[in-house]
Coordinates of C-alpha atoms and ligand atoms in Angstrom, one line a residue:
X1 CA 103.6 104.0 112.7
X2 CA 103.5 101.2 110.5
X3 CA 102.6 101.0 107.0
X4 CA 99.9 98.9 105.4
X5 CA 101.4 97.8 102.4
X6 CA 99.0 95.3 101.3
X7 CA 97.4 97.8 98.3
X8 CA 100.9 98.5 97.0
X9 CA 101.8 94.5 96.8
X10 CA 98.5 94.2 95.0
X11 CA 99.2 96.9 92.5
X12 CA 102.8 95.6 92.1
X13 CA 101.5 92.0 90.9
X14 CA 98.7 93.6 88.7
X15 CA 100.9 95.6 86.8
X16 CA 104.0 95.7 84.6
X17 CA 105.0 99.1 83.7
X18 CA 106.3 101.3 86.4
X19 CA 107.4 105.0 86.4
X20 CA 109.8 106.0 89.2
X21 CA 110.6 109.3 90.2
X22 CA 111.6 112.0 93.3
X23 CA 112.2 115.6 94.4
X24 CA 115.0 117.9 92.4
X25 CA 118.1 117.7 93.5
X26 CA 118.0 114.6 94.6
X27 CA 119.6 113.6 98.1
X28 CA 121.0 109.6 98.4
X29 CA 117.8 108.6 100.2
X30 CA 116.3 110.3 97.0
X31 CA 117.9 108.0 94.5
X32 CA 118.9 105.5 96.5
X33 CA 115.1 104.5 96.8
X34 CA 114.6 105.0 93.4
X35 CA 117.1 102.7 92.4
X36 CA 116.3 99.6 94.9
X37 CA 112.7 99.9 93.9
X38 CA 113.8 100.0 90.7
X39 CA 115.7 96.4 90.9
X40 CA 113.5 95.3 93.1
X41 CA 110.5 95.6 90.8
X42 CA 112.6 94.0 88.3
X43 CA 113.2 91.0 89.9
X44 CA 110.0 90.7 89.7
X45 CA 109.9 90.7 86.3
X46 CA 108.2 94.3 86.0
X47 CA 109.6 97.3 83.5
X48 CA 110.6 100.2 85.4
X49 CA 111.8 103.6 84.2
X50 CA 113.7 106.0 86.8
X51 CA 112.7 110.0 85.5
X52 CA 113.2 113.5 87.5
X53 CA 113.1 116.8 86.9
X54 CA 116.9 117.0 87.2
X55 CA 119.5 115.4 86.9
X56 CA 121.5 113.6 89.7
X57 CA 123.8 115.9 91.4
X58 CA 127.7 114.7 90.6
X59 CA 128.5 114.9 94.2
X60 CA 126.3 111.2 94.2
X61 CA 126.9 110.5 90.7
X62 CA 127.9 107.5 92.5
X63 CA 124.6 105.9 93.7
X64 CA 123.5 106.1 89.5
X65 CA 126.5 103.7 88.2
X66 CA 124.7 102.7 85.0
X67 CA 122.9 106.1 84.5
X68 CA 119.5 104.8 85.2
X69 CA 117.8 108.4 86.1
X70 CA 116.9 110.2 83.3
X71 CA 115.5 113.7 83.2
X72 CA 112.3 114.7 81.8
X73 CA 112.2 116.9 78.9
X74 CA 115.4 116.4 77.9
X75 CA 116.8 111.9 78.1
X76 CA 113.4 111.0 78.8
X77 CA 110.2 112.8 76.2
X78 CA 107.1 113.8 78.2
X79 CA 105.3 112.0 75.5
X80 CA 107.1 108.5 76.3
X81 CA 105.5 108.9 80.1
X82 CA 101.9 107.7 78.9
X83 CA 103.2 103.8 78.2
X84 CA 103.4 103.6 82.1
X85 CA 100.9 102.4 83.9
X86 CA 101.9 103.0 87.8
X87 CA 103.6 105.7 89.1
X88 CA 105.4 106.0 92.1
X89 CA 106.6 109.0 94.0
X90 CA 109.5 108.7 96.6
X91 CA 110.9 110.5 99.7
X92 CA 108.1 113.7 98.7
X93 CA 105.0 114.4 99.1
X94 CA 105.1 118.1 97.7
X95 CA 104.3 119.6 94.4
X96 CA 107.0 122.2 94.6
X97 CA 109.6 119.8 95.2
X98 CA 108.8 117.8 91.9
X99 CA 109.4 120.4 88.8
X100 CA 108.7 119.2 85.9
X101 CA 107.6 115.9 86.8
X102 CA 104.7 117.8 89.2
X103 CA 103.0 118.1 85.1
X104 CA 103.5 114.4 84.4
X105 CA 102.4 113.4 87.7
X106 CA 99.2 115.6 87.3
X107 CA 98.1 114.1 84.0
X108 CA 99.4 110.7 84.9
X109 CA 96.3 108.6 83.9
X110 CA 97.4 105.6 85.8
X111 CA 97.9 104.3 89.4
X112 CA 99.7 106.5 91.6
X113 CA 101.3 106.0 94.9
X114 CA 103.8 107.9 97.1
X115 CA 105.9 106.2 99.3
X116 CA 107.8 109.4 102.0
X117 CA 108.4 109.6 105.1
X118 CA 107.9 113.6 105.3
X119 CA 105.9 114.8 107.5
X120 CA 104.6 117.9 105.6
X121 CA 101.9 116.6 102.7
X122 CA 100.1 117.6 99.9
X123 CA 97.3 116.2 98.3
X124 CA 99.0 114.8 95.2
X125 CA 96.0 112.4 93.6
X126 CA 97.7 108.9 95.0
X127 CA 97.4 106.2 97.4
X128 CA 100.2 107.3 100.2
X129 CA 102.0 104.2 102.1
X130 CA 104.2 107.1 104.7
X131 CA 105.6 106.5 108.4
X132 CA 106.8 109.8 109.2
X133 CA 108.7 108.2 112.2
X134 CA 110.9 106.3 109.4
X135 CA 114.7 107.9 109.7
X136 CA 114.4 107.6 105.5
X137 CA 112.1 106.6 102.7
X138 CA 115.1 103.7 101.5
X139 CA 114.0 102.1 105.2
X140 CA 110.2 102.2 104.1
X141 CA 111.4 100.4 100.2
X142 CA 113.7 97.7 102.6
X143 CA 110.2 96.8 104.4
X144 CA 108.6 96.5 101.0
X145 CA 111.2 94.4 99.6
X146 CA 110.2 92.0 102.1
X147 CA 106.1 92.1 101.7
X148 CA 106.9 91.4 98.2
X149 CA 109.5 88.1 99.0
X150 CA 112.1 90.1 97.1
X151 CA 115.6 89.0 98.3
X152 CA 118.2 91.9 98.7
X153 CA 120.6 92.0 96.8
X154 CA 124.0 93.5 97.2
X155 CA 123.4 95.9 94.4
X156 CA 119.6 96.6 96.4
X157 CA 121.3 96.7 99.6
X158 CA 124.1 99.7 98.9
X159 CA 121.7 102.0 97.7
X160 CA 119.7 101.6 100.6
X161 CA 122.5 101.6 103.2
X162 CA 123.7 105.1 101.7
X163 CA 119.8 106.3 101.9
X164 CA 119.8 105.6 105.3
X165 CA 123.3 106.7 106.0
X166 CA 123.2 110.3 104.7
X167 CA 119.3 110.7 105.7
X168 CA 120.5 109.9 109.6
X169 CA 123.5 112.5 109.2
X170 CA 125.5 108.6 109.7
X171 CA 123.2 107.4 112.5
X172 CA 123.2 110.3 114.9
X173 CA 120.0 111.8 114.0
X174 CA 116.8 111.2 116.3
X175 CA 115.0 109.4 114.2
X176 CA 117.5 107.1 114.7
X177 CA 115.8 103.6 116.8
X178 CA 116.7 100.1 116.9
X179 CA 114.8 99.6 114.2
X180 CA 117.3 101.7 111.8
X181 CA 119.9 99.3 113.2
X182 CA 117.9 96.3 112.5
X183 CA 117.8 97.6 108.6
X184 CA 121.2 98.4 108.5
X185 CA 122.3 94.9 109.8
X186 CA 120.4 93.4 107.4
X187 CA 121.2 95.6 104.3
X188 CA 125.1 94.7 105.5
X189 CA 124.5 91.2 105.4
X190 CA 123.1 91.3 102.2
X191 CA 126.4 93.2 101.0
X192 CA 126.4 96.7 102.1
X193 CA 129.7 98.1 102.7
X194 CA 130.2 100.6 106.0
X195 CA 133.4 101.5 105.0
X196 CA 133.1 102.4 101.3
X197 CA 129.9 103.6 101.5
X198 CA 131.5 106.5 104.2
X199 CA 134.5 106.9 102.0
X200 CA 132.4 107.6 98.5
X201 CA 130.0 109.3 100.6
X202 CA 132.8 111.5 102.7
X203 CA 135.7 111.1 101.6
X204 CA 135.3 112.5 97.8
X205 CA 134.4 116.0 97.8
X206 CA 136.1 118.8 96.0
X207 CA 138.4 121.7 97.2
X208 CA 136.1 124.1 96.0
X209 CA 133.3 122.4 98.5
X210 CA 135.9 122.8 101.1
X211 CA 136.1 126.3 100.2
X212 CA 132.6 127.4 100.6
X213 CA 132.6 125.3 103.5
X214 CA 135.0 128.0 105.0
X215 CA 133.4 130.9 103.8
X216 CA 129.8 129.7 105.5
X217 CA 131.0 129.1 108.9
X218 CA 133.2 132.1 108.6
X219 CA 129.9 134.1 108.6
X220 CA 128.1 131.9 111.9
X221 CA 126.4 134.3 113.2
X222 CA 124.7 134.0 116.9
X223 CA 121.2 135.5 117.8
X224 CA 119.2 135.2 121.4
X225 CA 121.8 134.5 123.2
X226 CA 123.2 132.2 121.1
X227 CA 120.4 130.0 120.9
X228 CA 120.1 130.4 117.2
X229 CA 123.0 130.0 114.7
X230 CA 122.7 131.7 110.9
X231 CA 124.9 131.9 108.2
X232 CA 124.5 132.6 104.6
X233 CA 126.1 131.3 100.9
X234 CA 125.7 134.2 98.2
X235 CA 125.8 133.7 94.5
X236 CA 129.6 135.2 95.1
X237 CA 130.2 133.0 96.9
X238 CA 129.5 129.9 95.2
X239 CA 131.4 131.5 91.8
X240 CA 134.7 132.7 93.9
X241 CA 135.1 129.1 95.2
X242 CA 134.0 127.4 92.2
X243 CA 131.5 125.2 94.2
X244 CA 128.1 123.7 93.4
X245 CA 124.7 124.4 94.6
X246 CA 124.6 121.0 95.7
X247 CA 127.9 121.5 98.2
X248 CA 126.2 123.4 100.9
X249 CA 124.6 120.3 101.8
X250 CA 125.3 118.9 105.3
X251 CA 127.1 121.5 106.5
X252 CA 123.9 123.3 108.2
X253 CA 124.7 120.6 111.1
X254 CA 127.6 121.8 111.6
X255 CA 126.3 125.1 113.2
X256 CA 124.5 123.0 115.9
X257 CA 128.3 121.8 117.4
X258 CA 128.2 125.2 119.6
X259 CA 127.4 124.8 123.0
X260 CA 123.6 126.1 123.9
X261 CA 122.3 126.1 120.2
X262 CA 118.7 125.0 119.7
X263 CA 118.1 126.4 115.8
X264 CA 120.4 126.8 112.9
X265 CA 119.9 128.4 109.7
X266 CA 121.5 128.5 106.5
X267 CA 120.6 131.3 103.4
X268 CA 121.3 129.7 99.6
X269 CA 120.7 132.4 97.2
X270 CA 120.2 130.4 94.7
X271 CA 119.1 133.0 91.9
X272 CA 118.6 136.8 92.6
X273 CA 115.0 136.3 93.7
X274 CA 115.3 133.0 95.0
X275 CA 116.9 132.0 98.0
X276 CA 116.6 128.6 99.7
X277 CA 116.3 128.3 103.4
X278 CA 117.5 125.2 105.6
X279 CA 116.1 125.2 109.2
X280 CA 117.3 122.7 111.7
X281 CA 116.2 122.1 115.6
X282 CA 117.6 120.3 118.4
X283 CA 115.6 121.6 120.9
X284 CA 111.6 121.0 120.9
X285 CA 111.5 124.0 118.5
X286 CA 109.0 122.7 115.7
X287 CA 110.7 124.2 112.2
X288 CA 108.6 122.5 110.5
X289 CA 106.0 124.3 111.5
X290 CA 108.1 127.5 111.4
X291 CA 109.0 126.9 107.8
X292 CA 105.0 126.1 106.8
X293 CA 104.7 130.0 107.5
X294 CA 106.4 130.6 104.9
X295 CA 105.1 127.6 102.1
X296 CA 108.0 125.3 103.3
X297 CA 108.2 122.3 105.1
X298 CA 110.1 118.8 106.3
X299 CA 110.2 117.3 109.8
X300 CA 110.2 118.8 113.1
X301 CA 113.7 119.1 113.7
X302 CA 114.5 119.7 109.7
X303 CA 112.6 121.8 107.3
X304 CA 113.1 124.0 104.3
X305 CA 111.8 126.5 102.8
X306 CA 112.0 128.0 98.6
X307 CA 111.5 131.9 99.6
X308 CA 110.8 133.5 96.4
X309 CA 112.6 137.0 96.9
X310 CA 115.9 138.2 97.5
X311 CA 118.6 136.8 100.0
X312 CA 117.9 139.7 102.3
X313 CA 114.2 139.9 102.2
X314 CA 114.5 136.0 103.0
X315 CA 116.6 136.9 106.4
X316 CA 114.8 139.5 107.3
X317 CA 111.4 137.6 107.3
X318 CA 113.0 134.3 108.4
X319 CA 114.9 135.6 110.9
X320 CA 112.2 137.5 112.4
X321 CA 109.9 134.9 112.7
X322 CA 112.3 133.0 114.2
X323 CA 113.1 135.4 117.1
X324 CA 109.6 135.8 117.9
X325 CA 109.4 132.2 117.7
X326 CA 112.4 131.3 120.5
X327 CA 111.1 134.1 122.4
X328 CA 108.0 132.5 123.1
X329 CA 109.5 129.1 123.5
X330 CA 111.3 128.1 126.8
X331 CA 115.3 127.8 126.6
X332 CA 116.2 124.1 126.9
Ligands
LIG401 MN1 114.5 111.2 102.8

C-alpha cells in the first residue's frame, strides 16, 4: 500500500501554522510521530504546536524531553487553536479516541489531514494519507521526511525508532517486513540508539507495574480448549499495587506465550461503568472485526474496544461473542 503524499507536500509548502495532535493516552508511536513531524516541519521553517486531550503518560515522559505536548483545555486554551491553519491527526482515525480535541478537530476551519495506519476509520472531515500495512504511523512520518528533502536528524530519528519499536512489540509483530528494517537502519544511522532506546523503553518501570503485572497473569484464565486466554485488572487492583492505568500496557502479549493460544483478552475497569477491552490474535481470527461489534476497533490481530458498562457486563458480552466466534472458526 503506498501512500501518495504529493497533496500533503503541497499543503506543507503552502502553509505555516501547523496544529499537531493524537489519541489519549498516547502510546510512543503516538508521540513519537508527533514530535518528528513536529521538527521536521520546523526545519522547514513552519510553526508547529503539539496539543491532546491528555497528557503524556509518565511511563514515556521520556519521548517529550522539552515538554512540547500540551493538553487542551488546560496548557493549551481552546481559543488559541483558531491561529492554526493545518491540522494534522496521527496514528487515529477515530473520534472516540480523540477527547477533547474530537471538538477542536470538528470546528477546525482549516486544512485537515490524518496520517494512521489503523485499519478501522471514521469519517473525520480530512484528507487521509494511511497504509494500514505500515507496522506504525512514525514509519509513514520517516517516508514523509524524505518527500519533503528533510534530513533526519538524531533528535527526528529516536522518536521514530521508539514508535516503531514499541508499535512492533520490538520487531516480532507481523507487520513486521523488510521494509521496517530498512526504516530502522536508516533511523540508526541517523542516530537512533538500539540499546537506550530498549533500556528507557524496558528497563524503567516501577515496582508497582511489576505488581499488577503479577496480579493479571495470576488470573489467566483458559476458555475452548485453551484457545483463548482472559484475564482482568479491577479498580482494586490498580489501587492495592499502586500502579497506573497506563501499566497494563504490553502485557496482553504476554497471555499469547501458552502453547495452542489463538486470542487473548485483557478487562481494564477503568471507572465503574467503563471498562476497556484489549483483544489480540495470532491465529486468522479477525478481532478487529470482533471488536467493531461492539463500537471498537484496531487491526486484525489487535483491536480494542471502550465498553461503556460494568467490568462484568463487559466479560460477559465480550466473552460470549468470542466463544461463538472461535467456535465457528477452524482451530489452527
Ligand atoms: Mn500506531
Amino acid at each position: 500500500m503506498k501512500i501518495d503524499w504529493q497533496p500533503l507536500v503541497e499543503i506543507i509548502q503552502s502553509h505555516e501554522r501547523f496544529l499537531l495532535t493524537s489519541h489519549q493516552r498516547a502510546d510512543c508511536d503516538a508521540v513519537g510521530s508527533e514530535m518528528a513531524l513536529a521538527l521536521i516541519l520546523e526545519t522547514l521553517g513552519k510553526q508547529v504546536a503539539i496539543v491532546n486531550s491528555d497528557a503524556v503518560p509518565e511511563h514515556i515522559a521520556f519521548m517529550d524531553p522539552y515538554g512540547r505536548v500540551a493538553v487542551i483545555g488546560a496548557s493549551a486554551p481552546l481559543e488559541a487553536m483558531r491561529a492554526f491553519e493545518v491540522m494534522i491527526v496521527v496514528d487515529t482515525s477515530a473520534w472516540g479516541q480523540l477527547g477533547g480535541m474530537a471538538e477542536v478537530l470538528r470546528s477546525f476551519k482549516g486544512v485537515k489531514a490524518v496520517i494512521d495506519h489503523h485499519a478501522s476509520e471514521d469519517d473525520l472531515g480530512a484528507i487521509v494519507f494511511k497504509d494500514s500495512t505500515a507496522e506504525a504511523t512514525g514509519r509513514l512520518i520517516l517516508q514523509l521526511a524524505k518527500e519533503l528533502g528533510v534530513p533526519i536528524t538524531p533528535e527526528i530519528a529516536a522518536p521514530l525508532f521508539a514508535a516503531i519499536a514499541t508499535d512492533t512489540g520490538w520487531f516480532r509483530f507481523p507487520s513486521v517486513t523488510a521494509d521496517t528494517f530498512a526504516a530502522l537502519a536508516k533511523l540508526t544511522a541517523a542516530g537512533a540508539s538500539p540499546a537506550k532506546t530498549f533500556a528507557v523503553l524496558y528497563e524503567q518501570h516501577s515496582l508497582p507495574r511489576l505488581h499488577l503485572r503479577g496480579r493479571i497473569l495470576e488470573q489467566v484464565t483458559p476458555e475452548c480448549d485453551g484457545r483463548m486466554m482472559w484475564t482482568q485488572v479491577s479498580a482494586a487492583d490498580f489501587r492495592e499495587t499502586g500502579a497506573q492505568k497506563t501499566d497494563t500496557e504490553d502485557v496482553i502479549n504476554m497471555l499469547l506465550t501458552v502453547k495452542g493460544v489463538e486470542i487473548a483478552v485483557l478487562f481494564v475497569e477503568l471507572e465503574p461503568t467503563l471498562t476497556k477491552v484489549s483483544l489480540r490474535s495470532r491465529s486468522g481470527f479477525d478481532v478487529n472485526q470482533l471488536a467493531a461489534q461492539f463500537g471498537g476497533g484496531g487491526h486484525k490481530a489487535a483491536a480494542g474496544i471502550s465498553f461503556p458498562g460494568a467490568m462484568a457486563d463487559a466479560q460477559q458480552a465480550v466473552l460470549a461473542a468470542l466463544r461463538n466466534g472461535l467456535e465457528q472458526s477452524p482451530q489452527n
